[in-house]
Short mmCIF file of C-alpha atoms in Angstrom, two decimals:
data_model
loop_
_atom_site.label_atom_id
_atom_site.label_comp_id
_atom_site.label_asym_id
_atom_site.label_seq_id
_atom_site.Cartn_x
_atom_site.Cartn_y
_atom_site.Cartn_z
CA UNK T 27 -24.88 -76.75 12.57
CA UNK T 28 -26.10 -77.04 8.98
CA UNK T 29 -28.46 -74.53 7.44
CA UNK T 30 -31.21 -77.14 7.36
CA UNK T 31 -30.75 -77.86 11.07
CA UNK T 32 -30.76 -74.14 11.79
CA UNK T 33 -34.00 -73.64 9.88
CA UNK T 34 -35.70 -76.56 11.63
CA UNK T 35 -34.60 -75.26 15.01
CA UNK T 36 -35.81 -71.74 14.32
CA UNK T 37 -39.07 -72.82 12.69
CA UNK T 38 -40.05 -75.35 15.34
CA UNK T 39 -38.75 -73.79 18.54
CA UNK T 40 -37.19 -70.37 18.47
CA UNK T 41 -39.53 -68.34 16.29
CA UNK T 42 -42.74 -69.59 17.99
CA UNK T 43 -41.26 -68.89 21.44
CA UNK T 44 -40.04 -65.46 20.41
CA UNK T 45 -43.22 -64.48 18.59
CA UNK T 46 -45.45 -65.40 21.50
CA UNK T 47 -43.22 -64.86 24.51
CA UNK T 48 -44.50 -65.60 27.97
CA UNK T 49 -45.40 -62.53 30.04
CA UNK T 50 -43.78 -60.11 27.58
CA UNK T 51 -44.99 -56.82 28.98
CA UNK T 52 -43.90 -54.09 31.34
CA UNK T 53 -44.99 -54.82 34.88
CA UNK T 54 -44.57 -51.54 36.69
CA UNK T 55 -45.83 -52.79 40.06
CA UNK T 56 -43.14 -55.49 40.33
CA UNK T 57 -41.02 -55.08 43.45
CA UNK T 58 -37.81 -56.32 41.76
CA UNK T 59 -36.61 -55.05 38.40
CA UNK T 60 -33.46 -56.53 36.88
CA UNK T 61 -31.75 -55.39 33.71
CA UNK T 62 -30.24 -57.97 31.38
CA UNK T 63 -27.94 -56.27 28.91
CA UNK T 64 -25.52 -57.54 26.32
CA UNK T 65 -23.33 -54.57 25.30
CA UNK T 66 -21.93 -56.34 22.26
CA UNK T 67 -25.21 -56.82 20.45
CA UNK T 68 -27.37 -54.26 22.25
CA UNK T 69 -29.95 -56.71 23.58
CA UNK T 70 -31.59 -55.25 26.63
CA UNK T 71 -34.45 -56.62 28.72
CA UNK T 72 -36.04 -55.54 31.96
CA UNK T 73 -37.04 -58.51 34.10
CA UNK T 74 -39.94 -57.72 36.43
CA UNK T 75 -40.22 -60.04 39.41
CA UNK T 76 -42.81 -59.93 42.14
CA UNK T 77 -41.13 -61.46 45.16
CA UNK T 78 -42.76 -62.14 48.47
CA UNK T 79 -41.62 -64.34 51.36
CA UNK T 80 -38.62 -65.41 49.27
CA UNK T 81 -40.74 -66.74 46.43
CA UNK T 82 -41.06 -65.42 42.86
CA UNK T 83 -44.80 -64.87 42.62
CA UNK T 84 -44.73 -63.58 39.05
CA UNK T 85 -42.14 -62.90 36.35
CA UNK T 86 -42.56 -60.59 33.35
CA UNK T 87 -40.06 -59.16 30.91
CA UNK T 88 -39.86 -56.50 28.24
CA UNK T 89 -37.26 -54.99 25.95
CA UNK T 90 -35.25 -55.48 22.77
CA UNK T 91 -33.43 -58.58 21.70
CA UNK T 92 -32.94 -61.32 19.15
CA UNK T 93 -35.23 -64.32 18.74
CA UNK T 94 -32.94 -66.56 20.79
CA UNK T 95 -32.58 -64.16 23.70
CA UNK T 96 -36.30 -63.50 23.70
CA UNK T 97 -37.13 -67.21 23.62
CA UNK T 98 -34.61 -67.86 26.38
CA UNK T 99 -35.95 -65.08 28.58
CA UNK T 100 -39.50 -66.24 27.93
CA UNK T 101 -38.59 -69.74 29.15
CA UNK T 102 -36.79 -68.23 32.14
CA UNK T 103 -39.86 -66.21 33.13
CA UNK T 104 -42.05 -69.29 32.98
CA UNK T 105 -39.56 -71.45 34.89
CA UNK T 106 -38.86 -69.15 37.82
CA UNK T 107 -42.44 -68.41 38.78
CA UNK T 108 -43.35 -70.14 42.02
CA UNK T 109 -39.73 -70.95 42.85
CA UNK T 110 -37.94 -69.87 45.97
CA UNK T 111 -35.05 -67.43 45.57
CA UNK T 112 -32.46 -70.11 46.30
CA UNK T 113 -34.10 -72.49 43.84
CA UNK T 114 -33.90 -69.86 41.10
CA UNK T 115 -30.22 -69.27 41.88
CA UNK T 116 -29.48 -73.00 41.82
CA UNK T 117 -31.34 -73.43 38.53
CA UNK T 118 -29.55 -70.44 37.03
CA UNK T 119 -26.12 -71.66 38.15
CA UNK T 120 -26.72 -75.16 36.81
CA UNK T 121 -28.12 -73.92 33.53
CA UNK T 122 -25.32 -71.41 32.92
CA UNK T 123 -22.69 -74.01 33.80
CA UNK T 124 -24.30 -76.45 31.38
CA UNK T 125 -23.83 -73.95 28.55
CA UNK T 126 -20.07 -74.26 28.86
CA UNK T 127 -20.42 -77.83 27.69
CA UNK T 128 -18.22 -78.96 30.57
CA UNK T 129 -20.83 -79.45 33.25
CA UNK T 130 -23.67 -81.66 32.00
CA UNK T 131 -27.21 -80.91 33.12
CA UNK T 132 -29.82 -83.57 33.47
CA UNK T 133 -32.89 -81.82 32.14
CA UNK T 134 -36.32 -83.24 32.50
CA UNK T 135 -37.72 -80.02 31.09
CA UNK T 136 -38.10 -79.97 27.31
CA UNK T 137 -37.73 -76.18 26.99
CA UNK T 138 -34.51 -76.08 28.99
CA UNK T 139 -33.18 -79.02 27.02
CA UNK T 140 -33.72 -77.13 23.77
CA UNK T 141 -32.07 -74.01 25.14
CA UNK T 142 -29.15 -76.09 26.32
CA UNK T 143 -28.77 -77.67 22.88
CA UNK T 144 -28.47 -74.18 21.42
CA UNK T 145 -25.06 -73.91 23.05
CA UNK T 146 -23.75 -75.71 19.99
CA UNK T 147 -24.91 -72.78 17.90
CA UNK T 148 -21.66 -70.89 17.46
CA UNK T 149 -21.59 -67.32 18.68
CA UNK T 150 -25.03 -67.28 20.26
CA UNK T 151 -24.38 -68.57 23.79
CA UNK T 152 -24.43 -65.00 25.14
CA UNK T 153 -27.89 -64.57 23.63
CA UNK T 154 -29.09 -67.61 25.59
CA UNK T 155 -27.54 -66.79 28.92
CA UNK T 156 -27.73 -62.99 29.24
CA UNK T 157 -31.03 -62.95 31.16
CA UNK T 158 -30.10 -66.04 33.17
CA UNK T 159 -26.87 -64.44 34.28
CA UNK T 160 -28.62 -61.20 35.18
CA UNK T 161 -31.27 -62.82 37.36
CA UNK T 162 -28.82 -65.23 39.02
CA UNK T 163 -26.33 -62.48 39.78
CA UNK T 164 -29.01 -60.20 41.16
CA UNK T 165 -30.64 -62.83 43.35
CA UNK T 166 -27.28 -63.96 44.73
CA UNK T 167 -26.68 -60.40 45.85
CA UNK T 168 -30.11 -60.46 47.47
CA UNK T 169 -29.14 -63.66 49.32
CA UNK T 170 -25.97 -62.04 50.64
CA UNK T 171 -27.76 -59.00 51.98
CA UNK B 16 2.05 -60.47 4.58
CA UNK B 17 1.62 -63.94 6.05
CA UNK B 18 4.86 -65.08 4.36
CA UNK B 19 6.75 -62.07 5.74
CA UNK B 20 5.55 -62.73 9.29
CA UNK B 21 6.20 -66.47 9.01
CA UNK B 22 9.71 -65.86 7.64
CA UNK B 23 10.49 -63.49 10.49
CA UNK B 24 9.07 -65.80 13.16
CA UNK B 25 10.78 -68.86 11.67
CA UNK B 26 14.21 -67.60 10.65
CA UNK B 27 14.76 -63.97 11.61
CA UNK B 28 13.27 -63.81 15.08
CA UNK B 29 15.15 -61.58 17.51
CA UNK B 30 14.41 -58.67 19.79
CA UNK B 31 15.18 -55.14 18.60
CA UNK B 32 17.25 -52.29 19.99
CA UNK B 33 19.18 -54.68 22.24
CA UNK B 34 21.45 -57.33 20.84
CA UNK B 35 24.62 -56.80 18.85
CA UNK B 36 24.36 -60.16 17.11
CA UNK B 37 23.33 -60.28 13.46
CA UNK B 38 19.77 -61.45 14.00
CA UNK B 39 19.03 -58.62 16.40
CA UNK B 40 20.66 -55.89 14.40
CA UNK B 41 18.87 -57.08 11.25
CA UNK B 42 15.55 -57.09 13.09
CA UNK B 43 16.19 -53.57 14.39
CA UNK B 44 17.06 -52.36 10.94
CA UNK B 45 13.92 -53.84 9.41
CA UNK B 46 11.72 -52.49 12.20
CA UNK B 47 13.02 -48.96 11.69
CA UNK B 48 12.83 -49.29 7.90
CA UNK B 49 9.14 -50.04 8.32
CA UNK B 50 8.73 -46.88 10.41
CA UNK B 51 10.12 -44.99 7.42
CA UNK B 52 7.88 -46.98 5.08
CA UNK B 53 4.81 -45.95 7.12
CA UNK B 54 5.91 -42.31 7.04
CA UNK B 55 6.28 -42.43 3.25
CA UNK B 56 2.91 -44.17 2.95
CA UNK B 57 1.41 -41.26 4.87
CA UNK B 58 3.12 -38.71 2.68
CA UNK B 59 5.92 -37.49 4.92
CA UNK B 60 9.68 -37.96 4.96
CA UNK B 61 9.99 -37.71 8.74
CA UNK B 62 9.81 -41.22 10.22
CA UNK B 63 10.10 -39.75 13.71
CA UNK B 64 6.46 -38.68 13.43
CA UNK B 65 5.41 -42.35 13.47
CA UNK B 66 4.88 -44.39 16.64
CA UNK B 67 3.97 -48.06 16.64
CA UNK B 68 1.04 -48.88 18.92
CA UNK B 69 -1.36 -51.75 19.51
CA UNK B 70 -3.97 -50.14 17.29
CA UNK B 71 -6.34 -47.21 16.88
CA UNK B 72 -7.67 -47.43 20.43
CA UNK B 73 -4.24 -47.22 22.01
CA UNK B 74 -3.18 -44.45 19.64
CA UNK B 75 -6.15 -42.28 20.61
CA UNK B 76 -5.74 -43.01 24.30
CA UNK B 77 -2.10 -41.92 24.06
CA UNK B 78 -3.18 -38.57 22.64
CA UNK B 79 -5.75 -38.20 25.41
CA UNK B 80 -3.41 -39.13 28.24
CA UNK B 81 0.06 -38.18 27.01
CA UNK B 82 -0.77 -35.00 25.16
CA UNK B 83 -4.13 -33.47 26.07
CA UNK B 84 -4.29 -34.35 29.77
CA UNK B 85 -1.28 -32.06 30.31
CA UNK B 86 -3.02 -29.15 28.61
CA UNK B 87 -6.71 -29.35 29.41
CA UNK B 88 -8.07 -27.18 32.21
CA UNK B 89 -11.46 -26.91 33.93
CA UNK B 90 -13.88 -25.12 31.60
CA UNK B 91 -12.10 -26.23 28.42
CA UNK B 92 -13.81 -28.47 25.91
CA UNK B 93 -13.09 -31.30 23.48
CA UNK B 94 -15.20 -31.74 20.37
CA UNK B 95 -16.08 -35.12 18.97
CA UNK B 96 -19.09 -36.43 17.05
CA UNK B 97 -22.06 -38.66 17.68
CA UNK B 98 -20.86 -41.04 14.96
CA UNK B 99 -17.57 -41.98 16.62
CA UNK B 100 -16.44 -45.47 17.49
CA UNK B 101 -16.20 -45.81 21.28
CA UNK B 102 -12.41 -45.68 20.83
CA UNK B 103 -12.72 -42.06 19.73
CA UNK B 104 -15.46 -41.18 22.18
CA UNK B 105 -14.77 -42.67 25.59
CA UNK B 106 -11.16 -41.35 25.92
CA UNK B 107 -12.52 -37.80 25.51
CA UNK B 108 -15.51 -38.44 27.76
CA UNK B 109 -13.26 -39.75 30.54
CA UNK B 110 -10.65 -37.04 30.04
CA UNK B 111 -13.13 -34.15 30.12
CA UNK B 112 -14.93 -35.57 33.14
CA UNK B 113 -11.65 -36.05 35.00
CA UNK B 114 -10.56 -32.49 34.29
CA UNK B 115 -13.95 -30.82 34.82
CA UNK B 116 -14.04 -29.92 31.15
CA UNK B 117 -16.83 -30.33 28.62
CA UNK B 118 -17.33 -32.94 25.92
CA UNK B 119 -19.10 -31.37 22.97
CA UNK B 120 -20.74 -33.84 20.60
CA UNK B 121 -21.50 -32.81 17.03
CA UNK B 122 -24.79 -34.34 15.83
CA UNK B 123 -25.65 -35.68 12.40
CA UNK B 124 -28.46 -34.64 10.08
CA UNK B 125 -31.28 -37.08 9.18
CA UNK B 126 -29.22 -38.43 6.26
CA UNK B 127 -26.20 -39.30 8.41
CA UNK B 128 -24.03 -36.35 7.39
CA UNK B 129 -22.13 -34.49 10.04
CA UNK B 130 -23.86 -31.23 10.98
CA UNK B 131 -21.11 -28.83 9.91
CA UNK B 132 -22.99 -25.74 11.06
CA UNK B 133 -23.26 -27.22 14.53
CA UNK B 134 -19.57 -28.08 14.51
CA UNK B 135 -18.75 -24.51 13.53
CA UNK B 136 -20.91 -23.22 16.38
CA UNK B 137 -19.33 -25.55 18.95
CA UNK B 138 -15.72 -24.56 18.29
CA UNK B 139 -14.63 -21.73 20.53
CA UNK B 140 -11.59 -20.37 22.33
CA UNK B 141 -11.87 -23.07 25.01
CA UNK B 142 -11.72 -25.95 22.52
CA UNK B 143 -8.55 -27.97 23.01
CA UNK B 144 -9.01 -30.65 20.36
CA UNK B 145 -11.35 -31.80 17.60
CA UNK B 146 -11.41 -35.62 17.35
CA UNK B 147 -13.23 -37.11 14.39
CA UNK B 148 -13.32 -40.19 12.23
CA UNK B 149 -12.56 -40.04 8.52
CA UNK B 150 -15.18 -42.70 7.74
CA UNK B 151 -17.89 -43.75 10.19
CA UNK B 152 -17.59 -47.43 11.08
CA UNK B 153 -21.37 -47.74 11.34
CA UNK B 154 -22.84 -45.38 8.73
CA UNK B 155 -19.98 -45.37 6.23
CA UNK B 156 -20.26 -41.59 6.08
CA UNK B 157 -17.12 -39.98 4.64
CA UNK B 158 -16.50 -36.86 6.67
CA UNK B 159 -15.10 -33.70 5.07
CA UNK B 160 -11.96 -33.77 7.15
CA UNK B 161 -10.12 -31.21 5.04
CA UNK B 162 -12.87 -28.67 5.80
CA UNK B 163 -12.92 -29.64 9.46
CA UNK B 164 -9.15 -29.30 9.76
CA UNK B 165 -9.28 -25.89 8.08
CA UNK B 166 -12.09 -24.79 10.38
CA UNK B 167 -10.24 -25.89 13.52
CA UNK B 168 -6.84 -24.61 12.45
CA UNK B 169 -8.27 -21.14 11.86
CA UNK B 170 -8.56 -21.04 15.65
CA UNK B 171 -5.31 -22.92 16.24
CA UNK B 172 -7.12 -26.00 17.48
CA UNK B 173 -5.46 -29.35 16.78
CA UNK B 174 -7.36 -32.14 15.02
CA UNK B 175 -7.15 -35.90 15.56
CA UNK B 176 -8.28 -38.14 12.72
CA UNK B 177 -9.44 -41.69 13.38
CA UNK B 178 -8.54 -43.28 10.05
CA UNK B 179 -9.27 -46.89 11.02
CA UNK B 180 -11.91 -47.29 8.33
CA UNK B 181 -10.24 -45.28 5.60
CA UNK B 182 -6.57 -46.18 5.79
CA UNK B 183 -6.73 -49.06 3.32
CA UNK B 184 -8.53 -47.24 0.57
CA UNK B 185 -8.15 -43.49 0.91
CA UNK B 186 -5.13 -41.37 0.16
CA UNK B 187 -3.97 -39.56 3.27
CA UNK B 188 -1.10 -37.12 3.30
CA UNK B 189 0.19 -35.28 6.31
CA UNK B 190 1.61 -32.63 4.01
CA UNK B 191 -1.68 -32.00 2.26
CA UNK B 192 -4.17 -32.56 5.06
CA UNK B 193 -2.23 -31.05 7.92
CA UNK B 194 -3.94 -33.10 10.59
CA UNK B 195 -2.24 -33.02 13.98
CA UNK B 196 -2.78 -36.63 15.04
CA UNK B 197 -3.63 -39.67 12.94
CA UNK B 198 -4.61 -43.04 14.38
CA UNK B 199 -5.22 -46.35 12.60
CA UNK B 200 -4.97 -50.11 13.01
CA UNK B 201 -3.01 -52.67 11.04
CA UNK B 202 -5.80 -55.21 10.84
CA UNK B 203 -7.94 -52.85 8.77
CA UNK B 204 -5.26 -52.83 6.08
CA UNK B 205 -4.38 -56.54 5.79
CA UNK B 206 -1.72 -56.42 8.54
CA UNK B 207 -1.87 -58.59 11.69
CA UNK B 208 -4.04 -57.84 14.69
CA UNK B 209 -2.51 -55.89 17.54
CA UNK B 210 -0.38 -53.40 15.66
CA UNK B 211 -1.27 -49.83 14.75
CA UNK B 212 0.05 -46.36 14.23
CA UNK B 213 -0.07 -42.98 15.89
CA UNK B 214 1.28 -40.28 13.66
CA UNK B 215 1.92 -36.87 15.16
CA UNK B 216 2.57 -33.62 13.30
CA UNK B 217 6.08 -32.29 13.79
CA UNK B 218 4.95 -29.26 15.77
CA UNK B 219 3.49 -31.51 18.50
CA UNK B 220 6.30 -34.05 18.75
CA UNK B 221 7.70 -32.57 21.93
CA UNK B 222 4.27 -32.46 23.56
CA UNK B 223 3.49 -36.19 23.51
CA UNK B 224 5.00 -37.48 26.73
CA UNK B 225 5.61 -41.02 27.99
CA UNK B 226 2.55 -42.82 29.33
CA UNK B 227 4.00 -46.24 29.94
CA UNK B 228 7.51 -46.33 31.35
CA UNK B 229 10.15 -49.04 31.38
CA UNK B 230 12.91 -50.40 29.24
CA UNK B 231 13.74 -49.24 25.76
CA UNK B 232 12.41 -45.69 25.99
CA UNK B 233 14.93 -44.06 28.30
CA UNK B 234 18.09 -42.01 27.92
CA UNK B 235 19.44 -42.40 31.42
CA UNK B 236 18.22 -43.90 34.67
CA UNK B 237 19.71 -43.15 38.07
CA UNK B 238 18.42 -43.82 41.55
CA UNK B 239 17.01 -40.32 41.61
CA UNK B 240 15.58 -39.72 38.16
CA UNK B 241 15.00 -40.90 34.61
CA UNK B 242 15.28 -38.99 31.36
CA UNK B 243 13.36 -40.18 28.36
CA UNK B 244 13.96 -40.43 24.65
CA UNK B 245 12.06 -38.23 22.24
CA UNK B 246 8.87 -39.17 20.42
CA UNK B 247 8.20 -41.77 19.07
CA UNK B 248 10.67 -43.81 21.12
CA UNK B 249 9.36 -42.39 24.39
CA UNK B 250 6.10 -44.29 23.80
CA UNK B 251 7.56 -47.65 22.92
CA UNK B 252 8.45 -49.08 26.32
CA UNK B 253 9.02 -52.79 26.71
CA UNK B 254 9.22 -55.40 24.00
CA UNK B 255 7.57 -54.38 20.78
CA UNK B 256 5.18 -56.40 18.62
CA UNK B 257 7.93 -56.96 16.10
CA UNK B 258 6.15 -59.64 14.06
CA UNK B 259 3.15 -57.33 13.83
CA UNK B 260 5.28 -54.49 12.53
CA UNK B 261 6.92 -56.82 9.99
CA UNK B 262 3.43 -57.76 8.82
CA UNK B 263 2.38 -54.10 8.70
CA UNK B 264 5.35 -53.37 6.45
CA UNK B 265 4.37 -56.16 4.05
CA UNK B 266 0.75 -54.95 4.06
CA UNK B 267 1.85 -51.44 3.15
CA UNK B 268 3.96 -52.85 0.32
CA UNK B 269 0.87 -54.64 -0.95
CA UNK B 270 -1.43 -51.63 -0.67
CA UNK B 271 1.26 -49.49 -2.23
CA UNK B 272 1.28 -51.79 -5.25
CA UNK B 273 -2.38 -51.01 -5.89
CA UNK B 274 -3.72 -47.99 -7.73
CA UNK B 275 -5.33 -45.88 -4.99
CA UNK B 276 -7.88 -44.41 -7.37
CA UNK B 277 -8.90 -47.86 -8.59
CA UNK B 278 -9.25 -49.12 -5.03
CA UNK B 279 -11.26 -46.10 -3.97
CA UNK B 280 -13.53 -46.33 -7.03
CA UNK B 281 -14.07 -50.06 -6.51
CA UNK B 282 -15.10 -49.61 -2.87
CA UNK B 283 -17.40 -46.70 -3.75
CA UNK B 284 -18.98 -48.72 -6.56
CA UNK B 285 -19.68 -51.66 -4.25
CA UNK B 286 -21.08 -49.36 -1.59
CA UNK B 287 -23.44 -47.60 -4.00
CA UNK B 288 -24.47 -50.88 -5.57
CA UNK B 289 -25.18 -52.37 -2.15
CA UNK B 290 -27.38 -49.44 -1.12
CA UNK B 291 -29.28 -49.52 -4.41
CA UNK B 292 -29.70 -53.31 -4.21
CA UNK B 293 -30.88 -53.42 -0.61
CA UNK B 294 -33.26 -50.53 -1.22
CA UNK B 295 -35.19 -52.71 -3.71
CA UNK B 296 -36.37 -54.95 -0.84
CA UNK B 297 -39.19 -53.31 1.14
CA UNK B 298 -38.36 -55.17 4.39
CA UNK B 299 -34.77 -53.91 4.37
CA UNK B 300 -34.07 -50.51 5.86
CA UNK B 301 -30.69 -49.00 5.00
CA UNK B 302 -29.52 -46.72 7.81
CA UNK B 303 -28.74 -43.22 6.59
CA UNK B 304 -28.19 -41.77 3.15
CA UNK B 305 -25.11 -39.58 3.54
CA UNK B 306 -23.84 -37.60 0.58
CA UNK B 307 -20.56 -39.51 0.74
CA UNK B 308 -20.47 -43.14 1.89
CA UNK B 309 -17.66 -45.61 1.44
CA UNK B 310 -17.10 -49.23 2.33
CA UNK B 311 -19.85 -49.66 4.91
CA UNK B 312 -23.62 -50.11 4.73
CA UNK B 313 -25.69 -50.62 7.87
CA UNK B 314 -29.22 -51.89 7.66
CA UNK B 315 -32.03 -53.55 9.57
CA UNK B 316 -34.61 -56.09 8.47
CA UNK B 317 -38.18 -55.54 9.60
CA UNK B 318 -39.18 -57.90 12.43
CA UNK B 319 -35.90 -59.87 12.38
CA UNK B 320 -33.21 -59.03 14.90
CA UNK B 321 -29.74 -58.31 13.44
CA UNK B 322 -28.20 -61.25 15.32
CA UNK B 323 -30.69 -63.67 13.80
CA UNK B 324 -30.03 -62.16 10.37
CA UNK B 325 -26.27 -62.55 10.85
CA UNK B 326 -26.64 -66.19 11.93
CA UNK B 327 -28.61 -67.06 8.82
CA UNK B 328 -26.24 -65.14 6.54
CA UNK B 329 -23.38 -67.04 8.12
CA UNK B 330 -24.96 -70.28 6.91
CA UNK B 331 -24.68 -68.88 3.38
CA UNK B 332 -21.00 -68.02 3.92
CA UNK B 333 -21.73 -64.31 4.23
CA UNK B 334 -19.85 -62.68 7.10
CA UNK B 335 -21.42 -59.51 8.49
CA UNK B 336 -21.18 -57.82 11.84
CA UNK B 337 -24.39 -57.40 13.83
CA UNK B 338 -24.89 -55.40 16.98
CA UNK B 339 -24.00 -51.93 18.15
CA UNK B 340 -20.61 -51.73 16.37
CA UNK B 341 -19.03 -49.95 19.36
CA UNK B 342 -21.19 -46.92 18.56
CA UNK B 343 -23.84 -47.01 21.24
CA UNK B 344 -24.37 -43.22 21.40
CA UNK B 345 -24.97 -43.16 17.63
CA UNK B 346 -27.46 -46.01 17.68
CA UNK B 347 -29.26 -44.49 20.65
CA UNK B 348 -29.55 -41.18 18.77
CA UNK B 349 -31.05 -43.06 15.81
CA UNK B 350 -33.45 -44.99 18.04
CA UNK B 351 -31.91 -48.30 17.01
CA UNK B 352 -30.95 -51.22 19.24
CA UNK B 353 -28.66 -52.87 16.72
CA UNK B 354 -27.96 -53.08 12.98
CA UNK B 355 -26.42 -55.44 10.47
CA UNK B 356 -23.30 -54.08 8.82
CA UNK B 357 -22.03 -55.09 5.40
CA UNK B 358 -18.49 -53.89 4.77
CA UNK B 359 -16.42 -54.18 1.65
CA UNK B 360 -12.81 -54.52 0.70
CA UNK B 361 -10.85 -54.87 -2.49
CA UNK B 362 -11.63 -58.58 -2.80
CA UNK B 363 -15.41 -58.16 -2.79
CA UNK B 364 -17.49 -58.08 -5.96
CA UNK B 365 -21.01 -57.11 -7.04
CA UNK B 366 -21.81 -60.85 -7.02
CA UNK B 367 -21.25 -60.85 -3.26
CA UNK B 368 -23.92 -58.18 -2.91
CA UNK B 369 -26.33 -60.09 -5.17
CA UNK B 370 -25.80 -63.12 -2.91
CA UNK B 371 -26.42 -60.98 0.14
CA UNK B 372 -29.71 -59.79 -1.30
CA UNK B 373 -30.76 -63.33 -2.28
CA UNK B 374 -29.98 -64.65 1.21
CA UNK B 375 -31.89 -61.82 2.86
CA UNK B 376 -34.93 -62.38 0.67
CA UNK B 377 -34.86 -66.10 1.48
CA UNK B 378 -34.62 -65.31 5.19
CA UNK B 379 -37.51 -62.84 5.06
CA UNK B 380 -39.65 -65.46 3.31
CA UNK B 381 -38.62 -68.12 5.83
CA UNK B 382 -39.39 -65.87 8.79
CA UNK B 383 -42.85 -64.79 7.62
#
């Protein structure tokens, strides 16, 4: 990625999403709290989900992280609301697999498409997927209970 | 260094301490000559104080498991500091927890200097080891290890020095400093990755026991029992990283060809210049202001995460590390999630720092 491409990407997509993230606040009354943590860079978010009857009724998040991880988690929060637990897991699995570059993902969602394109940004894939991995892992464990 | 490793791998490759053919005996001879070279580099004649390891982390873990675990009892304590790399923190945390002992952590003052009064207060008759870095890998603080060694030795307490950050540009001498254990990595001194050193003072040589058993480190093996060679050979089980050691030898030759005072002055000059330069930009916050700092400057940029800063600097061909630098307890104590770390070596110049400043200013403008 050239510097010009990087600047366009940040200016048009990442900075706006990270400066005005969706549902970026602590949500103490949530019945499911998931921690997304990247020990290498120190990024740490709490994901607050309100789940009832197997559906994510609301998703909030709060914490410390880079612009990419914040934008990614913001998109995640918006995408999972209203989805059933198994739909969130399927979305998470597909999205994470797509970041390897091996398994293509057919996105009809513009935000996910942008996130997926960021996989070509060397060294930052962990920033994109940390929250996605955390929520998918946690909800899979919920499914197995 | 690269030529030495390539020559060995291409034309001189053979295992050591095994074959009687020329290639093997030559490789063995060179390997052991480098052990002597390391000893001389560290200011001692006794090459049997020098063990080859995978790096600083393994060296420290060996001291924890092969030396201290045999001595530590419930109620004892180990002293380390809040500014340690995880490699010099976790081994003591795990060891003390396993043995129902106490890990005592020396704090830093607001400038990033070690709190020497607190260290003095923490050392007592139950202290089994003081483990400290020479230079902090996050703050760049140069610790007064001579004073710390003197303080500990007054009470007959051994001292381990993590010299990973200092080995390439500070003079260290076992004779003069009288540390008990010294650990460092090859890759911090222009040698290959995956090779390092544990040096042990003569008085402790018989107390560092095998931790990893197998071929190459034994005297005799019967069905009933095994007897082991003495240190350092009792630690070097299995096939050694011979290419790595060859590279380490070449790196020491190179460093030895440099004037240590010039190197040290150059690194200090760059460090001071970097701090002064970054401090002229209001949005840049240099972490700490220790009385002695060498080779490392950590900083944050207001409202821009260190990872984003590092990505943009990368586009300008500036390589920095961003994150927690394997010092999570330190960053937590400073209330920081992550920092950007500029580090300097002999090949850096003041121009590099001017470019760093220019790139940061451009990023701050872009981000606003």
